[in-house]
Coordinates of C-alpha atoms and ligand atoms in Angstrom, one line a residue:
X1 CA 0.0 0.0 0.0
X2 CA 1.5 3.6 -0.8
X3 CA 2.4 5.5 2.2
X4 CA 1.0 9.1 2.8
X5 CA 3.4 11.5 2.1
X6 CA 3.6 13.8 5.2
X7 CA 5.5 17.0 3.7
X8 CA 2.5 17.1 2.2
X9 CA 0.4 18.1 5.8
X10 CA -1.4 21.0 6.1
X11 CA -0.6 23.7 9.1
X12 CA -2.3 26.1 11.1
X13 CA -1.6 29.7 9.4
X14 CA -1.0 32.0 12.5
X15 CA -0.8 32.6 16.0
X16 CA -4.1 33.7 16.6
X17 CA -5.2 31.3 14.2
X18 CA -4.1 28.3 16.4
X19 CA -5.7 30.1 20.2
X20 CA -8.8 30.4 17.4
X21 CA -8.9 26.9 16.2
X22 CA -8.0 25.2 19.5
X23 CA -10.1 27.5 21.4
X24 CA -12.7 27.3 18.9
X25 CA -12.9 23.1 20.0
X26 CA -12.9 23.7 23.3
X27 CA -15.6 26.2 23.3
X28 CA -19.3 25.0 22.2
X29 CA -21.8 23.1 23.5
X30 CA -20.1 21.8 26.0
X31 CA -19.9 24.8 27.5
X32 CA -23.4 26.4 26.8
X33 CA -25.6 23.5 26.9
X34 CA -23.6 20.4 29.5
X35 CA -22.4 22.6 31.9
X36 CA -25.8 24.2 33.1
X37 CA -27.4 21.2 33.2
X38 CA -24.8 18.8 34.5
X39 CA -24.0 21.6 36.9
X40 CA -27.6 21.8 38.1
X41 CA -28.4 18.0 38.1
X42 CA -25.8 18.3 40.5
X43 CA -25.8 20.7 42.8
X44 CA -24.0 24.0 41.5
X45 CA -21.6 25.4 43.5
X46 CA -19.9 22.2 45.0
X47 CA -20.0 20.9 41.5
X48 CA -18.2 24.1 39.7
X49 CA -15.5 24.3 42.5
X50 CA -14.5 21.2 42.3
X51 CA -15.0 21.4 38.2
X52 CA -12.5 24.5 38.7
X53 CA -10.2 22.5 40.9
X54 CA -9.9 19.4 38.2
X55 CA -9.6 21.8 34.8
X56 CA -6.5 23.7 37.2
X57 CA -5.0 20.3 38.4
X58 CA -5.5 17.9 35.5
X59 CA -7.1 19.4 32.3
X60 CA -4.1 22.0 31.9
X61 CA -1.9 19.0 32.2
X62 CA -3.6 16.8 29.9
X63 CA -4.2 20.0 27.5
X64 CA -0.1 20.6 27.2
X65 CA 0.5 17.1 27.0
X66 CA -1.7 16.0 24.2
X67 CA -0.1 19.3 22.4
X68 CA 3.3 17.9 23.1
X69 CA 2.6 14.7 22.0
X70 CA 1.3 16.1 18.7
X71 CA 3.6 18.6 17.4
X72 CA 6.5 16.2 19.2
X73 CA 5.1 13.9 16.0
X74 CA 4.2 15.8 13.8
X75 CA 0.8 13.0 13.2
X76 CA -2.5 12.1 13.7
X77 CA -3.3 10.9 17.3
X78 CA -2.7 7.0 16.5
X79 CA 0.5 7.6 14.0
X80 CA 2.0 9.8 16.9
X81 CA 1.5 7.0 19.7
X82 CA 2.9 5.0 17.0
X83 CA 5.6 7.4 15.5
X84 CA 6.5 7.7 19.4
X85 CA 6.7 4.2 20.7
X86 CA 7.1 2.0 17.7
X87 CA 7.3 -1.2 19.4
X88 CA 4.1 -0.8 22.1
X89 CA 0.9 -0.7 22.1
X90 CA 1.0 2.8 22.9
X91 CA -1.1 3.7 19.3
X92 CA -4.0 2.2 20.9
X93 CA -4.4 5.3 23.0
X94 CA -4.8 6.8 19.5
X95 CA -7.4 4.1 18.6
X96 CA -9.4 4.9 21.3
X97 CA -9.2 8.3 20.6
X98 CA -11.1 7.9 17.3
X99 CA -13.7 5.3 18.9
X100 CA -14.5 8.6 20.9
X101 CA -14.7 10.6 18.2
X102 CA -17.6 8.6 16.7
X103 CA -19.3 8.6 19.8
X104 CA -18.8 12.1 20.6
X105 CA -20.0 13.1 17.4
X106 CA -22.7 10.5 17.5
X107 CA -24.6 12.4 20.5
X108 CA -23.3 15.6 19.8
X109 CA -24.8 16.1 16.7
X110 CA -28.3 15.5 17.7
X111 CA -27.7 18.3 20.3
X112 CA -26.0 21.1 17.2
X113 CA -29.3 19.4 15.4
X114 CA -31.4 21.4 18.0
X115 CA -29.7 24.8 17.6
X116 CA -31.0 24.7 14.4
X117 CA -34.3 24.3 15.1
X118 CA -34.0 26.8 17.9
X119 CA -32.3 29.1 14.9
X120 CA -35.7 28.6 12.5
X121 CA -37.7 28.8 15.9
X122 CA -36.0 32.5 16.6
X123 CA -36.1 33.5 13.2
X124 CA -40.1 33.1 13.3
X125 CA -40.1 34.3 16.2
X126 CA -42.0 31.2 17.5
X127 CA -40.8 32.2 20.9
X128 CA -42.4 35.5 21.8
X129 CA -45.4 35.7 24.7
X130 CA -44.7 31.6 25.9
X131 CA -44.8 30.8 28.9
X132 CA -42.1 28.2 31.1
X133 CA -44.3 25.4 30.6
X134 CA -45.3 26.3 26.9
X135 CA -41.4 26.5 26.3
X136 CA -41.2 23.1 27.8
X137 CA -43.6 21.3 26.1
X138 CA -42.4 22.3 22.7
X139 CA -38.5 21.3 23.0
X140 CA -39.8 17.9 24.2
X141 CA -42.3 17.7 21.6
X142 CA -39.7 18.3 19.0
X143 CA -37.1 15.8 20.1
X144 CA -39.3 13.3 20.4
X145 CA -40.8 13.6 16.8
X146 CA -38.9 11.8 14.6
X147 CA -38.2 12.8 11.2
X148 CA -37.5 16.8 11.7
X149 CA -34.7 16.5 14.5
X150 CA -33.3 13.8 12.3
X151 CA -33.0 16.1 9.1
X152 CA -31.1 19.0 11.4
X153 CA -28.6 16.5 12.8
X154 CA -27.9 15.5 9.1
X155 CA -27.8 18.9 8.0
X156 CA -25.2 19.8 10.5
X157 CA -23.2 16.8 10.0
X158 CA -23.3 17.9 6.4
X159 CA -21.8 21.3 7.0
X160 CA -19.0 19.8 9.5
X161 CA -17.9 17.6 6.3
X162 CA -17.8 20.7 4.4
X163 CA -15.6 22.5 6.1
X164 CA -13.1 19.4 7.2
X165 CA -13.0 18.7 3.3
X166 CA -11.7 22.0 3.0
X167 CA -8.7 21.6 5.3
X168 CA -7.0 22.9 8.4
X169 CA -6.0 26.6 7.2
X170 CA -8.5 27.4 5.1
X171 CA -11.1 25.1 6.5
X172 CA -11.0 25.6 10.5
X173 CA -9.0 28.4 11.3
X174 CA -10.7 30.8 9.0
X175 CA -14.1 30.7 11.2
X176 CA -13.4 30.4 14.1
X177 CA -10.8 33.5 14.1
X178 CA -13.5 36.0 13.5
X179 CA -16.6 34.7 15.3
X180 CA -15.4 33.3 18.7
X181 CA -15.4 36.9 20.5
X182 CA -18.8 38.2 19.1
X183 CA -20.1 35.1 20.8
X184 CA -18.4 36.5 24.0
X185 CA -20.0 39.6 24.1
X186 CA -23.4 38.4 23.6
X187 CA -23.4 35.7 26.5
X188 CA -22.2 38.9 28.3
X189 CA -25.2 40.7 27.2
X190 CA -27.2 37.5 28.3
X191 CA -25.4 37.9 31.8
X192 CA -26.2 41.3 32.2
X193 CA -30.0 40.3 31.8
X194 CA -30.1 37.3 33.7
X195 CA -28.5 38.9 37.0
X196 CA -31.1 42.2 36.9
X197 CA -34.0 39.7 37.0
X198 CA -35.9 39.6 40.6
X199 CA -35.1 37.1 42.0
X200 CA -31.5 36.7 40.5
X201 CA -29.4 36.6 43.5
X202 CA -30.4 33.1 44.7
X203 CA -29.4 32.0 41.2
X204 CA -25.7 33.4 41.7
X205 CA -25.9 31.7 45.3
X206 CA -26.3 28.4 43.9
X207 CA -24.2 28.6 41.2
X208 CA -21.6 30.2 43.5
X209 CA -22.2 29.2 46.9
X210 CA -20.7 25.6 47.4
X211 CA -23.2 23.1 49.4
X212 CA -20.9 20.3 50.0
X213 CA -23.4 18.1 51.4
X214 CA -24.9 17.4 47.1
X215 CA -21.3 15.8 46.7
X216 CA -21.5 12.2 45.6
X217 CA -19.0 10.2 44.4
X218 CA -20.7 10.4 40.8
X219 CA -20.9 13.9 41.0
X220 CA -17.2 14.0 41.2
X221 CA -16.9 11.9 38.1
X222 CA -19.4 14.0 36.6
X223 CA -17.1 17.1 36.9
X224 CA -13.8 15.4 35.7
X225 CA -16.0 14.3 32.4
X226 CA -17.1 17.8 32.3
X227 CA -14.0 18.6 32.6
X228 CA -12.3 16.5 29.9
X229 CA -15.1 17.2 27.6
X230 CA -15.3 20.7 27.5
X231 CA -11.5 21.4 27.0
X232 CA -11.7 18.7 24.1
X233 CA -9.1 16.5 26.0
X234 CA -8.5 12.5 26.2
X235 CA -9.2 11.9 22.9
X236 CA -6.6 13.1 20.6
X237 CA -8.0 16.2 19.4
X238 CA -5.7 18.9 20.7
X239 CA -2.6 16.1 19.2
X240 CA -4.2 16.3 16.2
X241 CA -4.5 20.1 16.4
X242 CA -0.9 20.2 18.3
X243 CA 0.4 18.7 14.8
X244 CA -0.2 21.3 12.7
X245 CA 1.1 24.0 15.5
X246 CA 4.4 25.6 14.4
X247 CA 7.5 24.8 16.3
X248 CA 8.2 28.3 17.0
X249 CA 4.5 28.8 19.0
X250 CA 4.9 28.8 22.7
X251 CA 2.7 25.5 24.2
X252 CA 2.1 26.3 27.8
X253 CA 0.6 29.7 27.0
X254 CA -1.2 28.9 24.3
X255 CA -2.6 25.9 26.7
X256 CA -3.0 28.3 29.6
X257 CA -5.2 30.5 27.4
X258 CA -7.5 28.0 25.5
X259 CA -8.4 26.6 29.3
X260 CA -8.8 29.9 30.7
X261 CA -11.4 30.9 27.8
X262 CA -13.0 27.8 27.9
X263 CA -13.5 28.0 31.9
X264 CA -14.7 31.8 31.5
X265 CA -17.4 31.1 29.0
X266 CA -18.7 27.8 31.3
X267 CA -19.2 30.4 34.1
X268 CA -21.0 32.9 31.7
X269 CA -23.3 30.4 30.6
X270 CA -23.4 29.3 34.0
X271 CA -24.3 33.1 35.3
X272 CA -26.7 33.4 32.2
X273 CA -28.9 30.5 33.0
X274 CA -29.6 29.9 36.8
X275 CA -30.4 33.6 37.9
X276 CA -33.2 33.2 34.9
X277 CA -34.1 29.5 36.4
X278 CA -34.8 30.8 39.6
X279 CA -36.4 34.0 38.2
X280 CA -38.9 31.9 36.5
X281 CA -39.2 29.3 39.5
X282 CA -37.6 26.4 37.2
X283 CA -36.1 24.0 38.9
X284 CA -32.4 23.2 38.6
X285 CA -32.3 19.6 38.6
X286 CA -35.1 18.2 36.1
X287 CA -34.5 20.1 32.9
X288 CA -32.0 17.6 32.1
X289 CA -30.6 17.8 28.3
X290 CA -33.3 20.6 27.1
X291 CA -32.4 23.5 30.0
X292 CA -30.5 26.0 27.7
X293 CA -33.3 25.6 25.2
X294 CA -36.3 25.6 27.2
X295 CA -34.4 28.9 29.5
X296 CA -33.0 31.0 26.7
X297 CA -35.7 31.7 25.0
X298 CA -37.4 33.1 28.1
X299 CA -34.2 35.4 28.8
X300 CA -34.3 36.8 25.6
X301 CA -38.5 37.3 26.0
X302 CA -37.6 39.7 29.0
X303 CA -35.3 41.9 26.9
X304 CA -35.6 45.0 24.5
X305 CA -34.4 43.9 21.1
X306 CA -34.5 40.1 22.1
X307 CA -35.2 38.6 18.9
X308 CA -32.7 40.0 17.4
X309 CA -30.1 39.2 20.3
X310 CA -31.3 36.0 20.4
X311 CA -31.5 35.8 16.2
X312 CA -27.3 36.7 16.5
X313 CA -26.8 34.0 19.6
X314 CA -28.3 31.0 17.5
X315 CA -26.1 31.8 14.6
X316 CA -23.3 31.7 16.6
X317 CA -24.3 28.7 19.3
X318 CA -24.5 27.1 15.9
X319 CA -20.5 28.4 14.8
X320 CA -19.6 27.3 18.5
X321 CA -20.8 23.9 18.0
X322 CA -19.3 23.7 14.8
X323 CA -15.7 24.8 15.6
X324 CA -16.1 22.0 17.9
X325 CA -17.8 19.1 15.9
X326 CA -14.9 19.9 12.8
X327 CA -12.1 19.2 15.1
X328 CA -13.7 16.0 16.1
X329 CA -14.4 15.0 13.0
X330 CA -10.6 15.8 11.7
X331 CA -9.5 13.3 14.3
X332 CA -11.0 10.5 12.1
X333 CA -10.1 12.2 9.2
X334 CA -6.6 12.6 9.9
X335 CA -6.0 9.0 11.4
X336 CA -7.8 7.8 7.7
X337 CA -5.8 10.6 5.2
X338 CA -2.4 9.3 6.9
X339 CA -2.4 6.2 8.4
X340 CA -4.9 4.5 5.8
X341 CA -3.2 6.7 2.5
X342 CA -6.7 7.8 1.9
X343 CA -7.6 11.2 -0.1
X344 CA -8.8 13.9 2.5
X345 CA -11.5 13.8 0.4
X346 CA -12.7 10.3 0.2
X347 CA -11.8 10.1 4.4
X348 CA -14.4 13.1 5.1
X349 CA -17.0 11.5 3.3
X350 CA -16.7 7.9 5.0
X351 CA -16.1 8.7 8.6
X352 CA -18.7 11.7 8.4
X353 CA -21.6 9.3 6.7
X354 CA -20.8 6.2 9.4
X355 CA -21.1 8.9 12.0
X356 CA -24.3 10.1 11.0
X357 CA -25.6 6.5 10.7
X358 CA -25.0 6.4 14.4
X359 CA -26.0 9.5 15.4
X360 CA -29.5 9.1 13.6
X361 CA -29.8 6.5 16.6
X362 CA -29.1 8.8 19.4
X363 CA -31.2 11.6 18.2
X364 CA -34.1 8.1 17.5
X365 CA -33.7 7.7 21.5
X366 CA -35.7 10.8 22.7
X367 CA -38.6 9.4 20.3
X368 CA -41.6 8.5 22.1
X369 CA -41.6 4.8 20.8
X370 CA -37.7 4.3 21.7
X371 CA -38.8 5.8 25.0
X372 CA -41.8 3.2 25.7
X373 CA -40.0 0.3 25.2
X374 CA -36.5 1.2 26.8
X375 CA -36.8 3.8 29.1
X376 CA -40.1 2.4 31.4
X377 CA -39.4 5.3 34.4
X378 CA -38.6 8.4 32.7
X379 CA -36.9 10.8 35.4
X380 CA -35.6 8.3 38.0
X381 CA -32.3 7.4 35.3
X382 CA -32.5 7.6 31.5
X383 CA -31.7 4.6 29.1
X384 CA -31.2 6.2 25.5
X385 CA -29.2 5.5 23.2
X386 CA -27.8 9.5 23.7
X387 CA -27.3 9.1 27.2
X388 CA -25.5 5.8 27.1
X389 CA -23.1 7.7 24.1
X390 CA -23.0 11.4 26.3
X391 CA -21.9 9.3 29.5
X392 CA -19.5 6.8 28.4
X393 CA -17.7 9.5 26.3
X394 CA -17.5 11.8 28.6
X395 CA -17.3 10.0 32.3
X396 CA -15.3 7.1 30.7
X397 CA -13.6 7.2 27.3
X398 CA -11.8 10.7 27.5
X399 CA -10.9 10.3 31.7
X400 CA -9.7 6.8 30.6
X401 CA -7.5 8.8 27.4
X402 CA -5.9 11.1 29.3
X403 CA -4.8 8.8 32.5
X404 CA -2.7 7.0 29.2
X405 CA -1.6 10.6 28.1
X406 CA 0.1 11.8 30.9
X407 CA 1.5 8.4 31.9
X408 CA 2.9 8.6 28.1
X409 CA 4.1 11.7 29.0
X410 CA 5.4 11.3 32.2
X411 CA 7.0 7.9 32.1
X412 CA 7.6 7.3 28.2
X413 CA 8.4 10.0 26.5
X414 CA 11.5 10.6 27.7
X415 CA 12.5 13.9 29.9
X416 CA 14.4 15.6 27.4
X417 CA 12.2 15.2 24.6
X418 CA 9.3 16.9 26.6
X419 CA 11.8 19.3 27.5
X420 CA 12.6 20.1 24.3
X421 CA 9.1 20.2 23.2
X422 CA 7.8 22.4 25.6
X423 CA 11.0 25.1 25.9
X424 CA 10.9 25.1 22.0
X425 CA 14.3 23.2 22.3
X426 CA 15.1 25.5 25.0
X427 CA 14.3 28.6 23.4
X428 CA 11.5 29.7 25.7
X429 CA 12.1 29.5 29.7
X430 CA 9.3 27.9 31.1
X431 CA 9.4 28.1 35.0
X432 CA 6.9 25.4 36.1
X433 CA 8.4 22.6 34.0
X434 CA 9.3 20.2 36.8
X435 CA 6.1 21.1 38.4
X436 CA 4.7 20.1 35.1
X437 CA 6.4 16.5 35.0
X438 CA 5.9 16.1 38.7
X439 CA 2.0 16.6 37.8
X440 CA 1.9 14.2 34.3
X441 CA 4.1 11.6 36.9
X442 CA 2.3 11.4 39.5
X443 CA -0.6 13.7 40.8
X444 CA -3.3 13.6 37.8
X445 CA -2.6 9.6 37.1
X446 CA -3.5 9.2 40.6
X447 CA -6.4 12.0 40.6
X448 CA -7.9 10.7 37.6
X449 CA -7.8 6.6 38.7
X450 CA -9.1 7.4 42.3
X451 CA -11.9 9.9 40.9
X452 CA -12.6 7.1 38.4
X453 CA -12.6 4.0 40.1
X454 CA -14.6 6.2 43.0
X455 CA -17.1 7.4 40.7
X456 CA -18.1 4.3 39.1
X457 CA -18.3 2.4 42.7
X458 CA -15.8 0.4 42.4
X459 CA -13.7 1.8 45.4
X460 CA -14.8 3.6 48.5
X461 CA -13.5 5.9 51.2
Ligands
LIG501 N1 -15.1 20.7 23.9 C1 -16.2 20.7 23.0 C2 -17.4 21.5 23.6 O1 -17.3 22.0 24.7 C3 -16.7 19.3 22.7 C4 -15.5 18.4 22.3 C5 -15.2 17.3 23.1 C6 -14.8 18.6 21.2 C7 -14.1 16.5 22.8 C8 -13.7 17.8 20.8 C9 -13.4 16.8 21.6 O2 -18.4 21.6 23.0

């Protein structure tokens, strides 16, 4: 079989361009539509402190290793493991990286499906004068309906393929330079609103005020998938991306500044949604996978030129989402263009079309038939095919990826190839470095196994 000829590989263009593009992953629905609810379903404050705590303590870690890893090789996420450590199994880190992809991509899809029904919904202005309930009733009547939710995940998939066809430079970093801020300043806007409803300040307390008696030990898990999943880590994405990085960019800021931005919009979201749950007497542990869609619209009811703010906010919910579901999608693409010798082409269209065949299942599970025959007690835990995909990727897959990332790191990398990786071969000074190693050695391993193995009741304290 020809090999893939890899001077050949596309980089990303700039400096700004790579913050944009790797920011751009980390930032979507993750961070506007998991974090309010998984935050709410359990228990706010506790949950976002200790959420803080593992980003800080682990996902930084993880985040400048998987970069190192990736521009170290100059490969997809299972030719770098390969490239790396030729004679271990090490690629099949990398492998599982790209089973996550398809299930990330799987689930997440049906979700960017929604935003654009909430965009047609917004441009209609099917919103204006409902009530809570009203709100309610129509997000669930829509998931469950079959066909329509169906057509909207396809339609996104479809216009994720587009843009991975296009490539990395022209493709990716293009978009997501330009529109990342303006989505910024509009969930500041939503902020604003949100906190100068009556009522507001208990929202801020229980997004803020910690009440450590709601910790459980799958809460904890919860907030280290949150975590992982919302800084786009333990799957190979941000090796993938940290391949086309330019040896002269400087890793641990640029890894310091995608976590920060993605942490900062979380909160936001976070700040936008329960002062308006509260406000409207909605309460913060039943919305489950519908809250930003069934509070939103209500936020934007309450506010002088709301459809139009909330006309802007789809579009760009929508570029969010996307920024993230192409850099998923490249980590399949990549692994088939140069592992496999396939055209980039050819790659886009099979793993896009075998991941919408999957995801046509998840977004199936909220259907009202699916629903009667697999999921008998609605509320008390929920069966679908979604959930299964949202929770093993998040709570499982990617903690599970990046326990073998910084062990890789840490123990087989070699010292003075992550040295040289990280200081640009000693160009740049970087003060925490043994801090660093000391961290990918010992400390997140350990965090991530205990938190892990805790979560999923297999150990106790
Ligand atoms: N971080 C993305 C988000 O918050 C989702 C994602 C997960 C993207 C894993 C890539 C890899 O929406």
């Amino acid at each position: 079989m020809a090999k893939f000829d890899f001077s050949k590989r596309d980089r990303f263009g700039s400096k700004i361009g790579i913050i944009a593009a790797a920011a751009g992953s980390a930032i979507g629905l993750g961070n506007i539509w998991r974090f309010p609810y998984v935050a709410g379903e359990n228990g706010g404050g506790a949950f976002l402190l200790i959420y803080v705590g593992f980003i800080i303590l682990i996902g930084v870690p993880v985040m400048l290793s998987e970069f190192t890893i990736g521009r170290r090789a100059q490969r997809n996420a299972y030719g770098a493991f390969k490239l790396l450590k030729p004679k271990q199994h090490w690629y099949l880190v990398g492998f599982m990286g790209i089973v996550a992809a398809f299930t990330i991509l799987a689930f997440y899809s049906t979700v960017a499906g929604w935003t654009l029904e909430y965009l047609i919904n917004s441009i209609t202005n099917a919103y204006e004068g409902k009530t809570s309930a009203e709100l309610s009733s129509m997000f669930d009547k829509f998931i469950g309906g079959g066909v329509r939710p169906v057509i909207f995940q396809l339609i996104f998939m479809f216009l994720t393929a587009s843009i991975v066809f296009a490539g990395v430079k022209h493709g990716i970093e293009k978009y997501a330079k330009i529109l990342m801020p303006i989505l910024l300043l509009i969930i500041i806007v939503l902020c604003v609103r949100s906190i100068s409803l009556p009522g507001a300040g208990d929202g801020l307390n229980f997004l803020f005020n910690p009440d450590f008696s709601k910790i459980k030990a799958s809460t904890v898990l919860e907030a280290l998938g949150q975590a992982f999943f919302s800084l786009s880590i333990g799957m190979g994405t941000l090796i993938t991306y940290g391949s086309y990085i330019s040896k002269k960019e400087n890793l641990p800021i640029t890894t310091v500044q995608v976590s920060a931005a993605d942490t900062f919009i979380a909160i936001l979201a976070g700040i936008a949604i329960f002062p308006a749950m509260f406000a409207f007497n909605i309460p913060t542990h039943e919305s489950g996978e519908g809250l930003v869609f069934k509070v939103l619209p209500l936020l934007f009811n309450e506010m002088p030129g709301g459809f139009y703010f909330q006309l802007l906010f789809c579009l760009l919910l929508i570029v969010a989402a996307l920024t993230s579901t192409i850099s998923v999608l490249e980590v399949v693409v990549a692994y088939f263009t140069e592992q496999l010798n396939i055209s980039r082409k050819k790659a886009t269209v099979i793993a896009a079309s075998s991941i919408a065949v999957l995801g046509i299942f998840c977004t199936l599970s909220f259907g009202q038939v699916y629903l009667e025959i697999f999921n008998p007690y609605p509320g008390s835990f929920r069966l679908g095919l979604f959930n299964i995909l949202e929770y093993l990727s998040a709570n499982i897959l990617l903690p599970l990826g990046g326990f073998f990332i910084v062990i890789f790191v840490g123990w087989y990398l070699g010292r003075k190839n992550v040295n040289d990786e990280i200081t640009n071969s000693g160009m740049l000074r970087v003060r925490l470095f043994s801090i660093f190693l000391f961290i990918v050695k010992f400390l997140a391993p350990l965090a991530i196994a205990l938190v892990f193995l805790h979560g999923m009741g297999l150990i106790a304290f």
